[in-house]
Structure formats: C-alpha cells, structure tokens
PDB file of C-alpha atoms in Angstrom:
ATOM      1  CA  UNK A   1       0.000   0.000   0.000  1.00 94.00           C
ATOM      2  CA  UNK A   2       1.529   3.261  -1.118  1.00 97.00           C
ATOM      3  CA  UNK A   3       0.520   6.635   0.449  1.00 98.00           C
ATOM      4  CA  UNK A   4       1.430  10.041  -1.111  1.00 97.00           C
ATOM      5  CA  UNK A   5       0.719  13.416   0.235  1.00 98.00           C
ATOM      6  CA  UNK A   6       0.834  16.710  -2.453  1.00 97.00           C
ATOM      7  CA  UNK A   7       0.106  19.719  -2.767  1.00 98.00           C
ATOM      8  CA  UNK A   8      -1.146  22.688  -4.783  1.00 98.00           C
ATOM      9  CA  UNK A   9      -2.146  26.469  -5.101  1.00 98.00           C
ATOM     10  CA  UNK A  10      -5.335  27.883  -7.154  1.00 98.00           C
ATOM     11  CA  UNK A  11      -5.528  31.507  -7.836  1.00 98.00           C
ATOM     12  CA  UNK A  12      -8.432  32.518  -7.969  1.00 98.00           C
ATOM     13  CA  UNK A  13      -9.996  35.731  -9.534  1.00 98.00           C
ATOM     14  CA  UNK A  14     -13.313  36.045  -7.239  1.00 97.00           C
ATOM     15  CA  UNK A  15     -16.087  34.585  -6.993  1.00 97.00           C
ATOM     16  CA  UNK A  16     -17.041  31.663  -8.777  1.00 97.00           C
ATOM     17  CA  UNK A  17     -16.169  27.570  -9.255  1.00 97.00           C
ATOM     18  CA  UNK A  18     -13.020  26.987 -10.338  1.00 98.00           C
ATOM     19  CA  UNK A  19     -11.962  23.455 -12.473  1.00 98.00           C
ATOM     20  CA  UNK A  20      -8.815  21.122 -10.596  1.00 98.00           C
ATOM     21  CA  UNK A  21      -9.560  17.542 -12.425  1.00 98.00           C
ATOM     22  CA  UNK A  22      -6.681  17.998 -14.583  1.00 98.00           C
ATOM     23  CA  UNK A  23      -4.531  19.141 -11.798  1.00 98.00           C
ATOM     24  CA  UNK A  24      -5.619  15.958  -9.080  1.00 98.00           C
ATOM     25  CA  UNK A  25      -5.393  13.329 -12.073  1.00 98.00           C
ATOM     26  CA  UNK A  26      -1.251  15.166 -12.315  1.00 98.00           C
ATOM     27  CA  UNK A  27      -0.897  14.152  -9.072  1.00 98.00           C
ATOM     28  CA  UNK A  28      -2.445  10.616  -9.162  1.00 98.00           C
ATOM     29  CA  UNK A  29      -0.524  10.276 -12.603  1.00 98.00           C
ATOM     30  CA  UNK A  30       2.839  10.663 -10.802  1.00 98.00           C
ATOM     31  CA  UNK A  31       2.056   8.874  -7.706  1.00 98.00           C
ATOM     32  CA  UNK A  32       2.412   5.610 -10.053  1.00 97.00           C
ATOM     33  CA  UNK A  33      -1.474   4.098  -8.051  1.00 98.00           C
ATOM     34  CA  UNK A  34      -3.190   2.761 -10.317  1.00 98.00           C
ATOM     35  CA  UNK A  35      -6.035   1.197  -7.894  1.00 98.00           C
ATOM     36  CA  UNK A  36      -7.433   3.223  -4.946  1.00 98.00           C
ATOM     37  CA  UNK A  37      -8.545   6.320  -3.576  1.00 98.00           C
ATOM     38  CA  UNK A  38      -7.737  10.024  -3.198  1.00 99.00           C
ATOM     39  CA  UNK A  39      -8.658  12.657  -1.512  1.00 98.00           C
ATOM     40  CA  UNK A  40      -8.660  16.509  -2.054  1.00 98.00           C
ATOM     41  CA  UNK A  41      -8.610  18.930   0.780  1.00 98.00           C
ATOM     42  CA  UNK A  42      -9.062  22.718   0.516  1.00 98.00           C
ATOM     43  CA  UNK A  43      -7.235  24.387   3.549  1.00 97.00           C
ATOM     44  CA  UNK A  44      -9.297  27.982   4.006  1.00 97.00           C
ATOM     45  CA  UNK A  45     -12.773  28.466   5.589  1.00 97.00           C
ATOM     46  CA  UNK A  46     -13.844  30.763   3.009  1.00 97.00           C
ATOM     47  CA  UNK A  47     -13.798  28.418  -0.169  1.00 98.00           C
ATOM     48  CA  UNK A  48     -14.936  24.756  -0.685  1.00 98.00           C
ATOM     49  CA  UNK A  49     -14.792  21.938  -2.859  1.00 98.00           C
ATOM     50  CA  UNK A  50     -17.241  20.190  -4.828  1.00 97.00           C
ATOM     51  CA  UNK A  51     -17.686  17.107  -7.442  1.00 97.00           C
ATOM     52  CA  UNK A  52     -19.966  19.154 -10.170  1.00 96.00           C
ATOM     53  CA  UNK A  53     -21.035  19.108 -14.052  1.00 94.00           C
ATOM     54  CA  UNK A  54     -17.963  20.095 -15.737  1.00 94.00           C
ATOM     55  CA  UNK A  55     -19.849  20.227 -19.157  1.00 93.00           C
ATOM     56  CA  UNK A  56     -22.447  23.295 -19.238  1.00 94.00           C
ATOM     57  CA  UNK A  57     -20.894  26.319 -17.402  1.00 94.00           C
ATOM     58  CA  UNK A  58     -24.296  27.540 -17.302  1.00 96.00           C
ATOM     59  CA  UNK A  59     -24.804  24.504 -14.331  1.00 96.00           C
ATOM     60  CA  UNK A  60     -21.877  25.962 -12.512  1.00 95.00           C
ATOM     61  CA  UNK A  61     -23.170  29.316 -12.517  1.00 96.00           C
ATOM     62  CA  UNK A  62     -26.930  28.498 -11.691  1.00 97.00           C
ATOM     63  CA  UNK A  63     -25.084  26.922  -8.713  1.00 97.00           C
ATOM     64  CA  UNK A  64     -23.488  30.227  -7.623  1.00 96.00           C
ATOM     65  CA  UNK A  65     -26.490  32.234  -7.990  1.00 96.00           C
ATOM     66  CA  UNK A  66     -28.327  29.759  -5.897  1.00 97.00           C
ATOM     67  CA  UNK A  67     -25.705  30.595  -3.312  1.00 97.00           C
ATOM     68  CA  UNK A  68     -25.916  34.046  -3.465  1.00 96.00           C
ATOM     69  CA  UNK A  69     -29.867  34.268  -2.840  1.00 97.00           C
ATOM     70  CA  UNK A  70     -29.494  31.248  -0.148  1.00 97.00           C
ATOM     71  CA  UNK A  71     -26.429  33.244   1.330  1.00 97.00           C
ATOM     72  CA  UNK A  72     -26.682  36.812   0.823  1.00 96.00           C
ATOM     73  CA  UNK A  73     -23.674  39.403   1.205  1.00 93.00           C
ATOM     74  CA  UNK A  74     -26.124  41.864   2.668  1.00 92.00           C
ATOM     75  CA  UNK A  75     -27.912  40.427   5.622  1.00 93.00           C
ATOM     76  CA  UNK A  76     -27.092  41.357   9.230  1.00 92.00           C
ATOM     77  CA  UNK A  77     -23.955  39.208  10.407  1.00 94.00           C
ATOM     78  CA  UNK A  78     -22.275  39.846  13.476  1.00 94.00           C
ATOM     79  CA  UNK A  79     -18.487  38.568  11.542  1.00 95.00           C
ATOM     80  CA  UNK A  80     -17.257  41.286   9.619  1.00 88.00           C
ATOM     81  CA  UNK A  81     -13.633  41.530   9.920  1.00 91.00           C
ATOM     82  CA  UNK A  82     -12.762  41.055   6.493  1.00 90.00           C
ATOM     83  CA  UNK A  83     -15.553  42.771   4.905  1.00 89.00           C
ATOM     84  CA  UNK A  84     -19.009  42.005   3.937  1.00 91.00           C
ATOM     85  CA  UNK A  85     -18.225  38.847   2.182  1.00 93.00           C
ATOM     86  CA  UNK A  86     -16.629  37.333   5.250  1.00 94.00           C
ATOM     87  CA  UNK A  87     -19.442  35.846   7.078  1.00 97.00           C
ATOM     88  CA  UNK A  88     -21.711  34.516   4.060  1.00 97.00           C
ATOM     89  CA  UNK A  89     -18.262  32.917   2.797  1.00 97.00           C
ATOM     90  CA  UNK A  90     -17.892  30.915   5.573  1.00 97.00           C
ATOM     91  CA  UNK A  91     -21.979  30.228   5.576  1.00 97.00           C
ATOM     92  CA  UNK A  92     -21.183  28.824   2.257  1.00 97.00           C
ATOM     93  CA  UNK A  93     -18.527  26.532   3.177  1.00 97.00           C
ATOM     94  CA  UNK A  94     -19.816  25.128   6.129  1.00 96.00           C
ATOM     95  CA  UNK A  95     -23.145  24.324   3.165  1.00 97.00           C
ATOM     96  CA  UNK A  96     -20.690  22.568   0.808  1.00 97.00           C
ATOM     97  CA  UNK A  97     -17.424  21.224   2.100  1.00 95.00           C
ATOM     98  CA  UNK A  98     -13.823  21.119   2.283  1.00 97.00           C
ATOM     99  CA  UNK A  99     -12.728  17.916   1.094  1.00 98.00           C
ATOM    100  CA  UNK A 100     -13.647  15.220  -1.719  1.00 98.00           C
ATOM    101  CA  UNK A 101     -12.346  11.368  -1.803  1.00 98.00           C
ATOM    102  CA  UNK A 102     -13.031   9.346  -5.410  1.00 98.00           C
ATOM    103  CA  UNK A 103     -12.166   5.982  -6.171  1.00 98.00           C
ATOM    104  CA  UNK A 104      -9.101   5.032  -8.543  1.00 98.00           C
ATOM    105  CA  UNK A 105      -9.098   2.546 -10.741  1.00 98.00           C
ATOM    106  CA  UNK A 106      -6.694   1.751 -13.744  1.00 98.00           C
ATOM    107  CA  UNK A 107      -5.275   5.304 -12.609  1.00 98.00           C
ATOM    108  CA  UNK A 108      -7.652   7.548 -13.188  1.00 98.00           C
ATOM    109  CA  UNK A 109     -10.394   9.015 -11.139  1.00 98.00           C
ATOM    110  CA  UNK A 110     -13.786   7.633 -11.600  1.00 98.00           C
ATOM    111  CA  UNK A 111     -15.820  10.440 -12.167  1.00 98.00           C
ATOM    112  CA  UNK A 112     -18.935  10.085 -13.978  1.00 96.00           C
ATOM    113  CA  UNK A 113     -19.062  11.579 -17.484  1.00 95.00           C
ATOM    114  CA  UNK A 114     -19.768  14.951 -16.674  1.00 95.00           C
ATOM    115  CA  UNK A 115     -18.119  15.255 -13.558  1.00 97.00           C
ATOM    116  CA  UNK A 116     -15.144  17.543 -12.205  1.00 98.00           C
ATOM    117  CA  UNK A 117     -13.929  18.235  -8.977  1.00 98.00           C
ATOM    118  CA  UNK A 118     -13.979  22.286  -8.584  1.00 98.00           C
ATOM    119  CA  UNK A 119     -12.929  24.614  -6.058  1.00 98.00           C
ATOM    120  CA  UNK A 120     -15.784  26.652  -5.047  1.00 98.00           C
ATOM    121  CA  UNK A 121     -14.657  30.299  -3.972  1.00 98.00           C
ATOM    122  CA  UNK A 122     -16.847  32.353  -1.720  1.00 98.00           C
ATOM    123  CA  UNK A 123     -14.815  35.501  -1.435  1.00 98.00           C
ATOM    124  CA  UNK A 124     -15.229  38.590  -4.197  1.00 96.00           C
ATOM    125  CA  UNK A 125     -11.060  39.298  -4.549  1.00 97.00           C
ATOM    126  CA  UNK A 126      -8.620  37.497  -5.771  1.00 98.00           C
ATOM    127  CA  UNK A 127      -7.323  34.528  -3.749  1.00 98.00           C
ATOM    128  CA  UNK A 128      -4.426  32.033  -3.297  1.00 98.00           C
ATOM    129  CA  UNK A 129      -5.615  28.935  -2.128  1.00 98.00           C
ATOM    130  CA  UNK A 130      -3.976  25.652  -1.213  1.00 98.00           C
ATOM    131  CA  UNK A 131      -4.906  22.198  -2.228  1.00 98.00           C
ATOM    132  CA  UNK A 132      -3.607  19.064  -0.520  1.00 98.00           C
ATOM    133  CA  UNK A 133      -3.827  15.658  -2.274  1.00 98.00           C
ATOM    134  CA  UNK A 134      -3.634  12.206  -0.137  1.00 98.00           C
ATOM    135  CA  UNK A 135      -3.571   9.308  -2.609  1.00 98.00           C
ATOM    136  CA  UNK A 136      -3.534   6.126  -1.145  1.00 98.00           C
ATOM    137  CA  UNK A 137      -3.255   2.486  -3.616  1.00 98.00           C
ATOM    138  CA  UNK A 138      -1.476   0.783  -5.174  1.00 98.00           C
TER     139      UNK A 138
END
C-alpha cells in the first residue's frame, strides 16, 4: 500500500467555481497508483470543494447564484472583519465542504461523465488557495 501526500495552489480571480480535475489526475498520474482512492482537501474556511457538471458552465453558474440568494452578502452578520463577504463565505462553506475522496481505478479518477472536482470560492477578490492531495493504492 503506497501513500502520497501533495500539494497545490489555485488563484483565484473572485467569486465563482473553479476546475482542478486535470490538476488531481497530475498528481495521481505521478504517484504511479493505479487502484485506490484520493482525496482533495481545501485548507481555508472561506472556499470549498465540490464534485460538479464540468460540461455546461451555465450549471456551474446556476449553482453560484443559488448561493448568493441562499447566502446573501447583505444580511445582518455579526463577523465582519474582512468585509461584507466574510461571514456569508464561511456560511457557504460550512453548506458545501472542504474535502472530496473518489475511487481510482486503472489510474484515473472515476468520475462520472460529466463530472469535475472544482474549487468553489466564496470571497469577491482574488485569492491564493492551497490544495492538498492524499492518494492512497497501489
């Protein structure tokens, strides 16, 4: 049984979901597994990460519109410190979630056919945020 640990950074430019597949299948690629699982972990409280349709964008951003009538910027939270998108970001990631495990097989993900594994961020600027990758197979 092999276990490898990686990492990652996303910048982000706002808002919005954010397509890693290609970057998690890298890492499974060079870990050499070729049978299963990994997991993704997104180390912030203001972004999460999600398995969504990676086909129609217009999924994706019915998705963050959702969020921003179910969350709203504007409503009365106490946790300000970084703004007005502070709070409701971390509303919205405690609603989604901050790690995904798939299976592996034959070294590749098994996603379904439209599936990707996205990073969801909540905040309006521009962010840095860092990925870690646990694959464990062999």
């Amino acid at each position: 049984m092999k276990v490898e640990h990686e990492k990652f950074e996303v910048r982000t430019q706002g808002k919005g979901t954010y397509e890693i597949t290609d970057e998690v299948q890298d890492k499974i690629d060079k870990s050499g597994v070729r049978n299963g699982v990994v997991t993704i972990f997104v180390q912030h409280t203001s972004c999460s990460l999600t398995a969504m349709e990676n086909a129609a964008p217009a999924a994706r951003r019915d998705v963050e519109r959702f969020f921003e009538k179910l969350v709203p910027e504007d409503a009365d939270y106490e946790h300000d410190d970084e703004g007005p998108d502070d709070m409701p970001s971390h509303i919205r990631m405690v609603l989604t979630r901050t790690s995904e495990t798939v299976p592996i097989a034959d070294g590749k993900m098994q996603l379904g056919t439209w599936q990707g594994i996205f990073l969801f961020e909540h905040r309006r600027e521009p962010r840095r945020r860092k990925i870690s990758v646990t694959i464990i197979g062999e």
